[in-house]
């Protein structure tokens, strides 16, 4: 297969199948009055209207997911509210029987019989748990992300949901932030493509279908920029960075048909996003003509008070609502204050109507007026859970998410016979930490541990041992001694080290992105045995590797891989599947380099060669990654030829073809991920040292050469100008086809 064909299919996938969603979006945009909805609006009281702008946490939601809030209904209260038309819907109740009971109350008992909508955080699957979103992004394959989102929608809709609070499309550039694991990494180009693919996957091609899940790209906007990576912290990003880095994945998600978005807990330059008129109205509604619904984050309306942006609840409601936040999540604050604000004349009823109209349109678009019991069939839940094809997809995705960071002396793959293997580390036999954070309804007890995956891959008489050595964050008595003994008795030692699921995700920011101390000590002790070493990392963020974990001849980055974790790891470790993942986040050399990302702007004093004094760097390390964005080895050896251009100049109505030959010089088949990067040399606002502009997947047999061809048009070279417009002005560019954000051969061209 030609690399170009593969890539085009992957990146364009969905645009054809999307037609019905695009039509729904176009209809929503047209804003033609819907007589049925207008009739309902005429009949609704102010209280009923405010209730349509409130989504409560389900009384069946697990307390482990969201902190218990001050105004959350019990089961009885929720049933009574539903019967009085006093809620728009509920979230995180993965219980089709209870959701159905609520729906029955809403459509049989309530005055206007408006159906409820059920939402939830479906972040990387449910009973079938896929790799964490960051891991999946390492596939550099949006089509794969579309497929896992589709499979997640199948299960979620069978568990009684119509709407997911996903994908999280925040660009994250500081690995101290725990929520790095929920997104697609540091790059806006890749992030935008994955965001769109996930939206298409969740929603399918018919929003009214039993298995469709409305998408909710979040958090609008700038949450990934929290200062110092500290959770819920302030954000100080320029309007230029907002538009060039943080907003593109949202635009892509809306263009792909997303009809909802969620605000964040953060402020941007002192204005909390839940009450940011510039974001929620000027950009979202006026510039982008977004027709959908804006929902707050979990009680983020009332959080305007501790933010110091609102004096009290009423002030918070007025500020959030008038800024453009249609719905309050997990809080009755809108119900208690919106009606009075309208009665006092401080809020126009027409504004309330407009938000209610959006909610009712959303319910209509997802088929709930026509069939309120859509996706509420308790009988479907068991049948839809953990279907063989979903588990096969989980394994495929997990394999494609693993990144081979290092492989000196072809240490990997390991032989299946003839050598004894010692698997060492707190996670070798563990199941609880396989799924990673945000694995709501995941079934860790059914997840495949590394030990199970390895044993299944080897014959029963294979010589392998599994020794924890320590717990994730503490020593165990005699642990290191037992691990050293196991390593000594084996031919090869494999260390499985890193983070627990709870060490990344919401509320899991860290000051230091390193392997926990006790595990590092274990690694040093095992390395000191002199046995050939392989390190497998488990993590929800890029780590700053030190000592034995960095210096081992072979290092695999494996994130949290989900239900099929152990099997996918064994597939790679024993060479049944060649690694093809690429880093969607840069691995720094030291934690103190964070925030650290490949597409930084050039400084006036870059470090060139060995000159270190008075250059932009830290004393201890060069301003370089340990492993660059886009990096990932195969089991073979690939050479990139010259980057060739179809012309030295690109005209305004033209297209530039960029090509390079890639040779597989090694003895094994390889799946290469070729990347196109550009750099604009001079600009009105300085532009990054490199920017990703294309990706192609290429399969190469041993000895085979293939040419990859990319195409660029002037619009691909646009950047945010000082007047905030997005334009490509004339200029000189450097360009690379490369295996990562470093390397590749440079060519140059000009845009007329
Ligand atoms: C808070 C998180 O920030 C958000 O992403 C999530 O959707 C809500 N809680 C609901 O669980």
XYZ file of C-alpha atoms and ligand atoms in Angstrom:
763
model
C 0.000 0.000 0.000
C 1.254 3.416 -0.845
C 1.862 5.619 2.176
C -0.017 8.508 0.704
C -3.192 6.520 0.132
C -3.080 5.202 3.688
C -2.708 8.652 5.122
C -5.383 10.305 3.069
C -7.845 7.653 4.051
C -6.951 8.009 7.697
C -7.155 11.769 7.759
C -10.174 12.230 5.572
C -12.105 9.387 7.122
C -15.419 10.501 8.404
C -15.898 13.460 6.147
C -18.077 11.404 3.828
C -19.846 9.391 6.511
C -20.496 12.629 8.348
C -23.093 13.931 5.917
C -26.189 13.426 8.164
C -24.482 15.068 11.162
C -23.315 17.914 8.976
C -26.898 18.306 7.824
C -28.132 18.392 11.435
C -25.499 21.002 12.188
C -26.456 23.066 9.191
C -30.107 22.875 10.243
C -29.243 23.903 13.777
C -27.233 26.822 12.393
C -30.090 27.907 10.226
C -31.988 28.509 13.499
C -35.350 28.185 11.801
C -37.938 28.336 14.567
C -39.252 24.915 15.486
C -43.020 25.313 16.099
C -43.074 22.498 18.659
C -40.233 24.034 20.670
C -41.716 27.524 20.400
C -45.016 26.159 21.638
C -43.313 24.551 24.643
C -41.489 27.797 25.398
C -44.795 29.655 25.439
C -46.168 27.233 28.016
C -43.141 26.981 30.310
C -42.920 28.787 33.624
C -39.697 30.580 34.517
C -38.921 27.765 36.967
C -39.397 25.129 34.269
C -37.150 27.101 31.958
C -34.388 27.364 34.571
C -34.714 23.644 35.227
C -34.063 22.948 31.539
C -30.748 24.706 32.108
C -29.697 22.416 34.937
C -28.048 19.001 34.757
C -27.708 17.235 38.092
C -25.256 14.584 39.079
C -27.106 11.290 39.076
C -27.814 9.903 42.521
C -26.390 6.644 41.155
C -23.032 8.269 40.269
C -20.021 7.041 42.157
C -18.678 9.486 44.738
C -15.189 8.520 43.596
C -15.741 10.360 40.320
C -16.976 13.728 41.491
C -16.815 15.284 44.909
C -20.167 15.362 46.643
C -21.629 18.783 45.954
C -23.959 20.842 48.110
C -27.099 20.490 46.005
C -27.410 16.983 44.703
C -30.651 15.061 44.690
C -31.216 11.677 46.312
C -32.898 8.952 44.224
C -36.315 9.922 45.578
C -35.725 13.625 45.004
C -34.505 12.983 41.467
C -37.610 10.926 40.666
C -39.822 13.649 42.121
C -37.954 16.403 40.225
C -38.264 14.461 36.980
C -41.997 14.126 37.538
C -42.284 17.891 38.021
C -40.143 18.781 34.994
C -37.516 20.237 37.302
C -34.310 18.993 35.649
C -32.970 18.854 32.110
C -31.078 15.671 32.785
C -28.571 13.808 34.908
C -24.961 12.815 34.476
C -22.665 9.975 35.441
C -25.485 7.572 36.195
C -24.499 4.475 34.214
C -27.708 2.749 35.117
C -30.194 2.280 32.276
C -32.930 0.950 34.575
C -32.850 3.977 36.891
C -32.436 6.386 33.980
C -35.451 4.778 32.367
C -37.448 5.187 35.574
C -36.511 8.870 35.643
C -37.452 9.237 31.998
C -40.786 7.622 32.589
C -41.546 10.161 35.309
C -40.500 13.003 33.017
C -42.567 11.991 30.018
C -45.581 10.565 31.847
C -45.965 12.759 34.922
C -44.485 16.147 34.142
C -46.706 18.921 32.847
C -44.976 19.429 29.508
C -43.515 15.930 29.127
C -40.111 17.172 28.102
C -37.713 14.213 28.037
C -34.569 14.128 30.145
C -31.111 13.784 28.643
C -28.469 11.581 30.268
C -24.802 12.480 30.119
C -21.560 11.044 31.470
C -17.802 11.127 31.364
C -16.979 8.487 28.780
C -13.320 9.296 28.381
C -11.688 6.100 27.138
C -14.377 3.476 26.934
C -16.383 1.926 29.733
C -16.567 -1.809 30.397
C -14.215 -2.199 27.478
C -11.557 0.291 28.449
C -9.370 1.639 25.699
C -5.941 3.190 26.287
C -6.051 6.619 27.923
C -6.637 9.382 25.344
C -2.994 10.502 25.483
C -1.882 6.952 24.710
C -4.281 6.698 21.820
C -2.922 9.969 20.466
C 0.458 8.239 20.324
C -0.950 6.181 17.466
C -0.890 9.427 15.438
C -3.935 7.856 13.817
C -7.198 9.860 14.039
C -9.128 7.090 12.323
C -8.205 4.713 15.133
C -9.441 7.331 17.622
C -12.701 7.558 15.688
C -13.136 3.795 15.914
C -12.567 3.626 19.679
C -14.941 6.549 20.223
C -17.548 4.691 18.156
C -17.074 1.528 20.209
C -17.290 3.595 23.419
C -20.563 5.081 22.199
C -21.954 1.580 21.645
C -21.341 0.658 25.273
C -22.230 4.025 26.781
C -25.534 4.265 24.948
C -26.356 0.760 26.179
C -25.674 1.940 29.728
C -28.306 4.646 29.420
C -26.373 7.661 28.117
C -27.089 10.083 25.274
C -24.216 12.448 25.752
C -20.557 12.201 26.752
C -18.489 14.947 28.333
C -15.692 14.187 25.898
C -13.426 14.562 24.059
C -11.159 16.667 26.218
C -9.325 18.682 23.594
C -7.217 20.923 25.831
C -3.695 21.308 24.510
C -1.385 20.496 27.411
C 2.222 21.614 27.495
C 3.172 21.200 31.107
C 3.496 17.585 32.127
C 3.031 18.451 35.775
C -0.661 18.886 35.004
C -2.498 15.636 35.702
C -5.039 16.090 32.941
C -2.424 15.705 30.237
C -3.602 12.079 30.182
C -7.086 13.048 29.000
C -6.099 14.911 25.869
C -4.147 14.410 22.676
C -0.899 15.994 23.834
C 0.949 19.178 23.045
C 0.385 19.748 19.349
C -2.558 21.740 17.954
C -2.424 20.217 14.452
C -2.586 16.646 15.703
C -4.966 17.659 18.494
C -7.399 19.174 16.013
C -7.497 16.061 13.841
C -7.955 13.759 16.791
C -10.641 16.015 18.286
C -12.645 15.897 15.055
C -12.209 12.141 14.735
C -13.407 11.534 18.289
C -16.484 13.692 17.734
C -17.332 11.724 14.596
C -16.795 8.491 16.435
C -19.008 9.341 19.415
C -21.825 10.785 17.362
C -21.798 8.308 14.466
C -23.682 9.322 11.379
C -27.126 9.700 12.938
C -27.562 11.593 16.200
C -30.913 9.930 16.751
C -29.584 6.404 16.563
C -29.816 4.155 19.599
C -26.008 3.988 19.714
C -25.178 7.648 19.130
C -23.523 9.724 21.843
C -23.476 13.511 21.653
C -19.936 14.841 21.980
C -18.845 17.682 24.245
C -15.372 19.006 23.446
C -14.004 20.557 26.634
C -12.873 22.702 28.439
C -13.596 25.918 26.630
C -10.979 27.284 26.875
C -7.366 27.514 27.892
C -7.532 25.042 30.823
C -4.398 23.285 29.515
C -2.473 26.471 30.257
C -2.806 26.314 34.063
C 0.264 27.977 35.526
C 2.957 25.614 36.725
C 0.716 22.729 35.676
C -1.110 23.084 38.985
C -4.692 21.847 38.831
C -7.392 24.536 38.787
C -4.731 27.254 38.692
C -4.915 30.583 36.880
C -4.120 30.817 33.184
C -2.134 33.596 31.607
C -2.062 33.033 27.872
C -2.001 35.651 25.184
C -4.848 36.035 22.731
C -2.423 34.931 20.023
C -1.540 31.703 21.822
C -5.190 31.124 22.615
C -6.093 31.319 18.956
C -3.077 29.572 17.493
C -2.581 26.808 20.064
C -5.620 26.252 22.259
C -8.637 26.947 20.060
C -7.925 24.934 16.875
C -9.038 21.578 18.347
C -12.353 23.177 19.390
C -12.918 24.625 15.947
C -12.189 21.238 14.420
C -14.530 19.487 16.850
C -17.372 21.904 16.071
C -16.758 21.589 12.346
C -17.057 17.822 12.810
C -20.532 18.298 14.273
C -20.162 18.702 18.045
C -23.235 20.494 19.374
C -22.140 21.076 22.962
C -19.091 22.323 24.824
C -18.088 22.607 28.489
C -16.363 25.533 30.148
C -13.390 24.997 32.465
C -12.482 25.602 36.088
C -9.759 28.012 34.989
C -9.686 31.700 34.385
C -7.837 33.309 31.509
C -6.122 36.521 32.548
C -8.452 37.001 35.477
C -11.747 36.102 33.836
C -13.071 32.639 34.770
C -13.947 30.764 31.582
C -17.463 30.019 32.876
C -18.189 33.748 32.798
C -15.921 34.792 29.947
C -18.035 36.724 27.473
C -15.134 37.064 25.080
C -14.782 33.291 24.839
C -18.386 32.167 25.169
C -20.088 34.856 23.150
C -17.669 36.868 21.050
C -15.594 33.949 19.794
C -17.980 31.025 20.091
C -21.246 32.575 18.967
C -20.312 35.698 17.048
C -17.165 34.568 15.239
C -17.809 30.844 14.919
C -21.618 30.893 14.769
C -21.745 27.939 17.183
C -25.397 26.866 17.360
C -25.069 24.435 20.252
C -25.166 24.395 24.026
C -22.573 25.585 26.548
C -22.542 23.705 29.831
C -20.552 24.781 32.873
C -18.054 22.468 34.482
C -18.954 20.801 37.774
C -20.344 23.645 39.917
C -18.062 26.102 38.162
C -20.823 28.743 38.226
C -20.708 28.932 42.030
C -16.906 28.797 41.878
C -16.999 32.329 40.463
C -17.349 33.356 44.117
C -14.060 31.907 45.438
C -12.458 33.002 42.151
C -13.218 36.544 43.307
C -15.289 37.259 40.203
C -18.755 37.229 41.761
C -19.955 38.498 45.104
C -22.588 35.872 45.772
C -24.662 33.154 44.101
C -26.974 35.566 42.334
C -24.082 37.593 41.003
C -22.392 34.371 39.841
C -25.526 33.262 37.985
C -25.971 36.634 36.333
C -22.330 36.790 35.244
C -22.090 33.219 33.977
C -25.423 33.270 32.197
C -25.025 36.626 30.507
C -21.484 35.702 29.417
C -22.912 32.729 27.532
C -22.976 29.730 29.862
C -26.330 28.117 29.070
C -26.375 25.300 31.598
C -25.231 24.850 35.208
C -23.772 21.421 35.916
C -24.347 19.648 39.190
C -25.922 22.561 40.949
C -29.398 24.014 41.441
C -27.986 27.518 41.350
C -29.707 28.456 38.056
C -33.032 27.084 39.303
C -32.806 29.180 42.451
C -31.738 32.444 40.840
C -32.619 32.734 37.135
C -36.402 33.144 37.630
C -35.920 35.948 40.180
C -33.404 37.716 37.943
C -35.958 37.723 35.135
C -38.760 38.855 37.437
C -36.582 41.711 38.737
C -35.924 42.798 35.155
C -32.200 42.213 35.471
C -32.253 39.503 32.843
C -34.375 39.473 29.717
C -36.670 36.479 29.435
C -35.724 36.301 25.778
C -32.153 35.457 26.828
C -33.444 32.633 29.006
C -35.590 31.406 26.129
C -32.629 31.339 23.807
C -30.668 29.006 26.103
C -33.724 26.807 26.729
C -34.284 26.681 22.979
C -30.738 25.351 22.565
C -31.346 22.632 25.134
C -34.637 21.605 23.566
C -33.109 21.606 20.102
C -30.344 19.367 21.379
C -32.887 16.944 22.792
C -34.751 17.024 19.524
C -31.595 16.532 17.448
C -30.770 13.463 19.485
C -34.190 11.988 18.899
C -35.452 12.226 22.472
C -38.782 13.887 21.732
C -39.557 11.241 19.130
C -38.350 8.376 21.316
C -37.695 9.312 24.967
C -36.638 5.745 25.775
C -33.857 5.856 23.224
C -30.747 4.195 24.707
C -32.628 3.292 27.870
C -33.099 -0.415 27.352
C -31.637 -2.224 30.383
C -31.575 -5.422 28.316
C -29.002 -3.962 25.962
C -26.419 -3.237 28.671
C -25.134 -6.770 29.160
C -25.191 -7.552 25.441
C -23.254 -4.434 24.498
C -20.565 -4.758 27.164
C -17.145 -6.149 26.338
C -18.090 -7.483 22.946
C -15.282 -9.489 21.310
C -14.849 -6.918 18.537
C -14.502 -4.108 21.104
C -11.883 -6.062 23.048
C -10.042 -6.813 19.797
C -10.072 -3.084 19.054
C -8.807 -2.383 22.581
C -5.863 -4.711 21.935
C -5.171 -3.252 18.508
C -5.263 0.285 19.914
C -3.080 -0.612 22.885
C -0.427 -2.105 20.592
C -0.491 0.972 18.372
C -0.190 3.291 21.401
C 3.084 1.826 22.694
C 6.171 3.854 21.808
C 9.613 2.281 21.559
C 11.811 5.038 22.946
C 15.132 3.224 22.839
C 16.420 -0.113 21.585
C 20.192 -0.407 21.766
C 21.697 -3.615 20.388
C 18.239 -4.743 19.317
C 17.478 -5.665 22.900
C 13.832 -5.965 21.895
C 11.992 -8.038 20.865
C 12.713 -10.691 23.464
C 12.979 -14.340 22.493
C 10.026 -16.514 23.428
C 12.240 -19.510 24.090
C 15.794 -20.234 25.175
C 16.182 -17.390 27.698
C 14.831 -16.986 31.190
C 13.071 -13.721 31.926
C 12.567 -11.874 35.223
C 9.677 -9.400 35.145
C 10.134 -6.984 38.039
C 8.177 -4.040 39.379
C 5.030 -3.163 41.317
C 2.776 -3.567 38.273
C 3.954 -6.900 36.838
C 0.992 -8.888 38.142
C -1.289 -5.987 38.986
C -4.696 -5.409 37.412
C -5.899 -2.415 39.387
C -3.589 0.040 37.642
C -4.039 -1.195 34.072
C -6.946 1.063 33.123
C -5.728 4.485 34.223
C -7.767 7.386 35.526
C -11.248 8.231 34.193
C -12.025 4.587 33.628
C -15.571 4.876 34.933
C -17.321 1.541 34.841
C -14.091 -0.111 33.748
C -13.607 -3.620 35.039
C -10.060 -3.808 36.398
C -10.677 -7.343 37.638
C -11.079 -8.443 34.015
C -8.154 -6.405 32.689
C -5.196 -8.390 31.400
C -2.127 -7.923 33.594
C 1.382 -8.035 32.197
C 1.880 -11.444 33.801
C -1.273 -12.818 32.179
C -0.321 -11.384 28.802
C 3.201 -12.773 28.978
C 2.108 -16.203 30.163
C -0.448 -16.386 27.356
C 2.231 -15.527 24.797
C 4.754 -18.097 26.033
C 4.597 -21.854 26.232
C 3.837 -23.292 29.664
C 7.418 -24.440 30.219
C 8.905 -21.005 29.471
C 11.126 -19.775 32.300
C 9.780 -16.482 33.606
C 9.260 -14.990 37.050
C 7.173 -12.043 38.275
C 8.439 -10.138 41.321
C 6.985 -6.820 42.512
C 10.117 -5.560 44.302
C 8.189 -2.693 45.888
C 4.746 -1.098 45.947
C 4.015 1.867 43.667
C 5.027 4.474 46.234
C 6.527 2.524 49.114
C 9.029 -0.206 49.829
C 7.989 -3.729 50.756
C 10.089 -5.679 53.246
C 12.653 -7.780 51.403
C 11.277 -6.560 48.081
C 14.481 -5.311 46.525
C 16.449 -8.377 47.661
C 13.874 -10.700 46.085
C 13.927 -8.680 42.867
C 17.725 -8.697 42.677
C 17.743 -12.440 43.262
C 15.171 -12.937 40.480
C 17.224 -10.800 38.096
C 20.420 -12.703 38.924
C 18.758 -16.009 38.207
C 17.439 -14.817 34.834
C 19.088 -14.066 31.493
C 17.147 -10.817 30.969
C 15.390 -8.483 33.426
C 12.290 -6.519 32.443
C 11.306 -3.656 34.753
C 7.682 -2.454 34.690
C 7.692 0.919 36.458
C 5.809 4.176 36.730
C 2.603 5.702 37.985
C -0.644 4.441 39.430
C -3.867 5.446 37.719
C -4.601 8.120 40.305
C -1.232 9.819 39.802
C -2.560 11.460 36.645
C -5.989 12.785 35.726
C -8.061 15.481 37.407
C -6.640 16.697 40.699
C -3.354 14.849 40.126
C -0.881 17.597 39.382
C 2.624 16.890 40.598
C 5.680 18.990 41.322
C 8.011 16.396 39.868
C 7.389 14.184 36.876
C 9.683 11.358 37.883
C 9.347 7.674 38.678
C 8.536 7.337 42.419
C 11.623 7.097 44.573
C 11.146 3.497 45.756
C 10.752 2.284 42.174
C 13.812 4.197 41.063
C 15.787 2.506 43.863
C 14.483 -0.848 42.669
C 15.576 -0.045 39.109
C 19.081 0.899 40.261
C 19.439 -2.315 42.262
C 18.266 -4.485 39.366
C 20.478 -2.629 36.878
C 23.470 -3.219 39.174
C 23.122 -6.976 38.600
C 24.427 -6.326 35.091
C 21.630 -8.316 33.497
C 20.460 -7.000 30.106
C 17.603 -4.672 30.930
C 14.305 -3.671 29.354
C 12.195 -0.913 30.948
C 8.454 -0.664 30.358
C 6.903 2.567 31.615
C 3.343 2.974 32.887
C 2.304 6.613 33.048
C -0.266 9.273 32.224
C 2.189 11.999 31.241
C 5.694 12.401 29.853
C 8.233 11.513 32.529
C 11.698 12.891 33.157
C 13.620 9.627 33.203
C 16.660 9.325 35.406
C 19.349 6.754 36.129
C 18.667 3.136 35.279
C 15.231 3.865 33.847
C 16.818 6.242 31.330
C 20.020 4.323 30.680
C 18.556 0.845 30.101
C 19.269 -0.349 26.560
C 15.571 -0.694 25.768
C 12.748 1.544 27.003
C 9.070 1.281 26.075
C 6.564 3.995 26.828
C 3.266 2.242 27.443
C 0.946 4.685 29.281
C -2.220 3.069 30.677
C -3.361 0.669 28.011
C -6.795 -0.396 29.216
C -8.572 -3.758 29.243
C -6.120 -5.584 26.991
C -2.969 -4.067 28.450
C -0.967 -7.234 29.193
C -1.722 -8.874 25.874
C -0.739 -5.770 23.899
C 2.503 -5.443 25.866
C 3.351 -9.079 25.192
C 2.594 -8.561 21.486
C 5.273 -5.867 21.356
C 7.810 -7.303 23.796
C 7.971 -10.618 21.926
C 7.834 -9.027 18.492
C 4.461 -10.340 17.323
C 3.590 -6.747 16.532
C 6.129 -4.117 15.523
C 5.962 -0.915 17.568
C 4.633 2.088 15.691
C 3.575 4.631 18.338
C 4.971 8.183 18.376
C 5.240 10.611 21.266
C 2.419 13.178 21.362
C 4.321 14.906 24.197
C 8.022 15.742 24.521
C 10.006 13.878 27.176
C 12.250 16.444 28.888
C 15.711 15.739 30.241
C 14.827 17.135 33.660
C 11.529 17.944 35.391
C 12.542 21.592 35.720
C 12.339 22.082 31.950
C 8.539 22.029 32.124
C 6.539 23.504 30.505
C 8.370 21.948 27.594
C 7.088 21.501 24.060
C 8.666 21.183 20.645
C 6.920 24.090 18.923
C 8.320 26.841 21.090
C 9.205 30.202 19.604
C 12.828 30.922 18.757
C 14.725 33.052 21.246
C 17.287 35.709 20.438
C 19.976 33.495 21.935
C 19.436 29.896 20.913
C 22.100 27.410 21.914
C 24.082 26.502 18.799
C 26.639 23.723 18.974
C 28.641 23.509 22.184
C 28.444 27.165 23.133
C 26.493 27.261 26.342
C 27.244 30.588 27.995
C 24.699 33.344 27.520
C 22.338 31.075 25.586
C 18.745 30.082 26.272
C 19.174 26.999 28.435
C 19.399 25.785 32.007
C 22.755 25.271 33.675
C 22.406 21.510 33.891
C 20.834 20.485 30.593
C 20.630 21.688 27.038
C 17.249 23.020 26.034
C 16.516 19.779 24.256
C 14.229 16.844 24.830
C 15.427 13.453 25.956
C 12.884 12.061 23.496
C 11.327 14.497 21.065
C 7.697 14.981 20.124
C 6.967 12.542 17.307
C 9.780 10.196 18.315
C 9.236 6.457 18.201
C 11.423 3.636 16.906
C 10.479 0.548 14.987
C 12.275 -2.801 15.227
C 13.976 -1.939 11.946
C 16.297 0.850 10.772
C 14.872 3.586 8.588
C 16.682 6.236 6.624
C 15.102 9.454 5.416
C 16.379 10.898 2.139
C 16.469 14.505 1.049
C 13.309 16.611 1.496
C 12.391 17.537 -2.106
C 10.024 20.263 -3.258
C 8.015 20.454 -6.464
C 9.042 24.141 -6.741
C 11.102 26.649 -4.759
C 8.121 29.036 -4.609
C 4.518 28.644 -3.661
C 2.069 30.952 -5.355
C -1.165 32.208 -3.779
C -3.367 29.813 -5.724
C -0.848 27.022 -5.915
C 0.105 23.891 -4.003
C 3.522 22.647 -3.090
C 4.405 18.963 -3.209
C 6.982 17.863 -0.674
C 8.482 14.408 -0.921
C 11.151 12.213 0.595
C 12.261 8.643 0.148
C 12.269 6.407 3.174
C 14.367 3.234 3.108
C 13.934 0.301 5.425
C 17.561 -0.729 5.890
C 16.845 -3.257 8.604
C 15.786 -6.857 8.494
C 12.252 -6.436 9.837
C 9.035 -4.995 8.470
C 8.341 -1.507 9.784
C 5.402 0.830 10.107
C 6.816 4.329 9.827
C 5.035 7.549 10.762
C 6.540 10.247 8.531
C 5.961 13.808 9.701
C 5.976 17.121 7.849
C 7.260 20.152 9.740
C 7.613 23.786 8.718
C 9.240 26.878 10.153
C 8.475 30.409 9.012
C 11.731 32.303 9.275
C 10.384 35.833 9.746
C 6.915 36.838 10.870
C 5.007 39.720 12.389
C 4.633 37.497 15.439
C 7.554 35.090 15.717
C 6.646 31.562 14.743
C 7.633 28.224 16.325
C 10.972 26.599 15.502
C 8.936 23.781 13.962
C 5.250 23.114 13.441
C 3.665 19.831 12.468
C 1.698 20.097 9.216
C 1.221 16.514 8.088
C 1.512 12.864 9.043
C 1.686 9.787 6.853
C 1.707 6.157 7.876
C 3.901 3.975 5.670
C 4.363 0.212 5.765
C 7.853 -0.856 4.616
C 9.020 -4.430 4.079
C 12.683 -5.176 4.839
C 14.835 -3.526 2.171
C 11.912 -1.610 0.715
C 12.007 2.077 -0.269
C 8.907 4.246 -0.479
C 8.356 7.824 -1.335
C 6.033 9.884 0.841
C 4.424 12.912 -0.756
C 2.768 15.724 1.206
C 0.980 18.742 -0.165
C 0.849 22.243 1.307
C -1.315 25.166 0.281
C -0.961 28.779 1.359
C -3.832 28.328 3.832
C -1.728 25.729 5.673
C 0.818 28.467 6.345
C -1.591 30.899 7.975
C -0.826 32.161 11.456
C -2.422 34.561 13.903
C -1.477 38.080 12.925
C -1.135 41.081 15.244
C -4.711 42.051 14.319
C -5.768 38.494 15.340
C -6.811 37.522 11.834
C -5.503 34.192 10.584
C -3.523 34.874 7.397
C -0.518 33.622 5.491
C 1.609 36.532 4.393
C 4.551 36.233 2.022
C 7.704 34.795 3.538
C 10.509 32.274 3.634
C 10.045 28.828 5.109
C 12.158 25.866 6.141
C 10.575 22.468 5.751
C 11.395 18.914 6.810
C 10.013 15.447 6.277
C 11.234 13.792 9.427
C 10.755 10.885 11.831
C 10.215 13.315 14.733
C 10.314 17.004 15.635
C 14.094 16.791 15.477
C 15.958 15.368 12.499
C 15.018 15.064 8.862
C 16.703 16.954 6.030
C 15.847 20.600 5.620
C 14.635 22.270 2.419
C 13.411 25.829 1.930
C 10.794 27.657 -0.116
C 9.072 30.970 -0.279
C 5.413 31.938 -0.278
C 4.717 34.700 -2.773
C -15.121 17.932 36.327
C -14.273 17.787 35.100
O -13.436 18.918 34.968
C -15.068 17.612 33.822
O -14.182 17.352 32.783
C -16.094 16.532 33.999
O -16.792 16.340 32.784
C -17.012 16.932 35.124
N -16.259 17.021 36.357
C -18.166 15.972 35.317
O -17.713 14.780 35.872
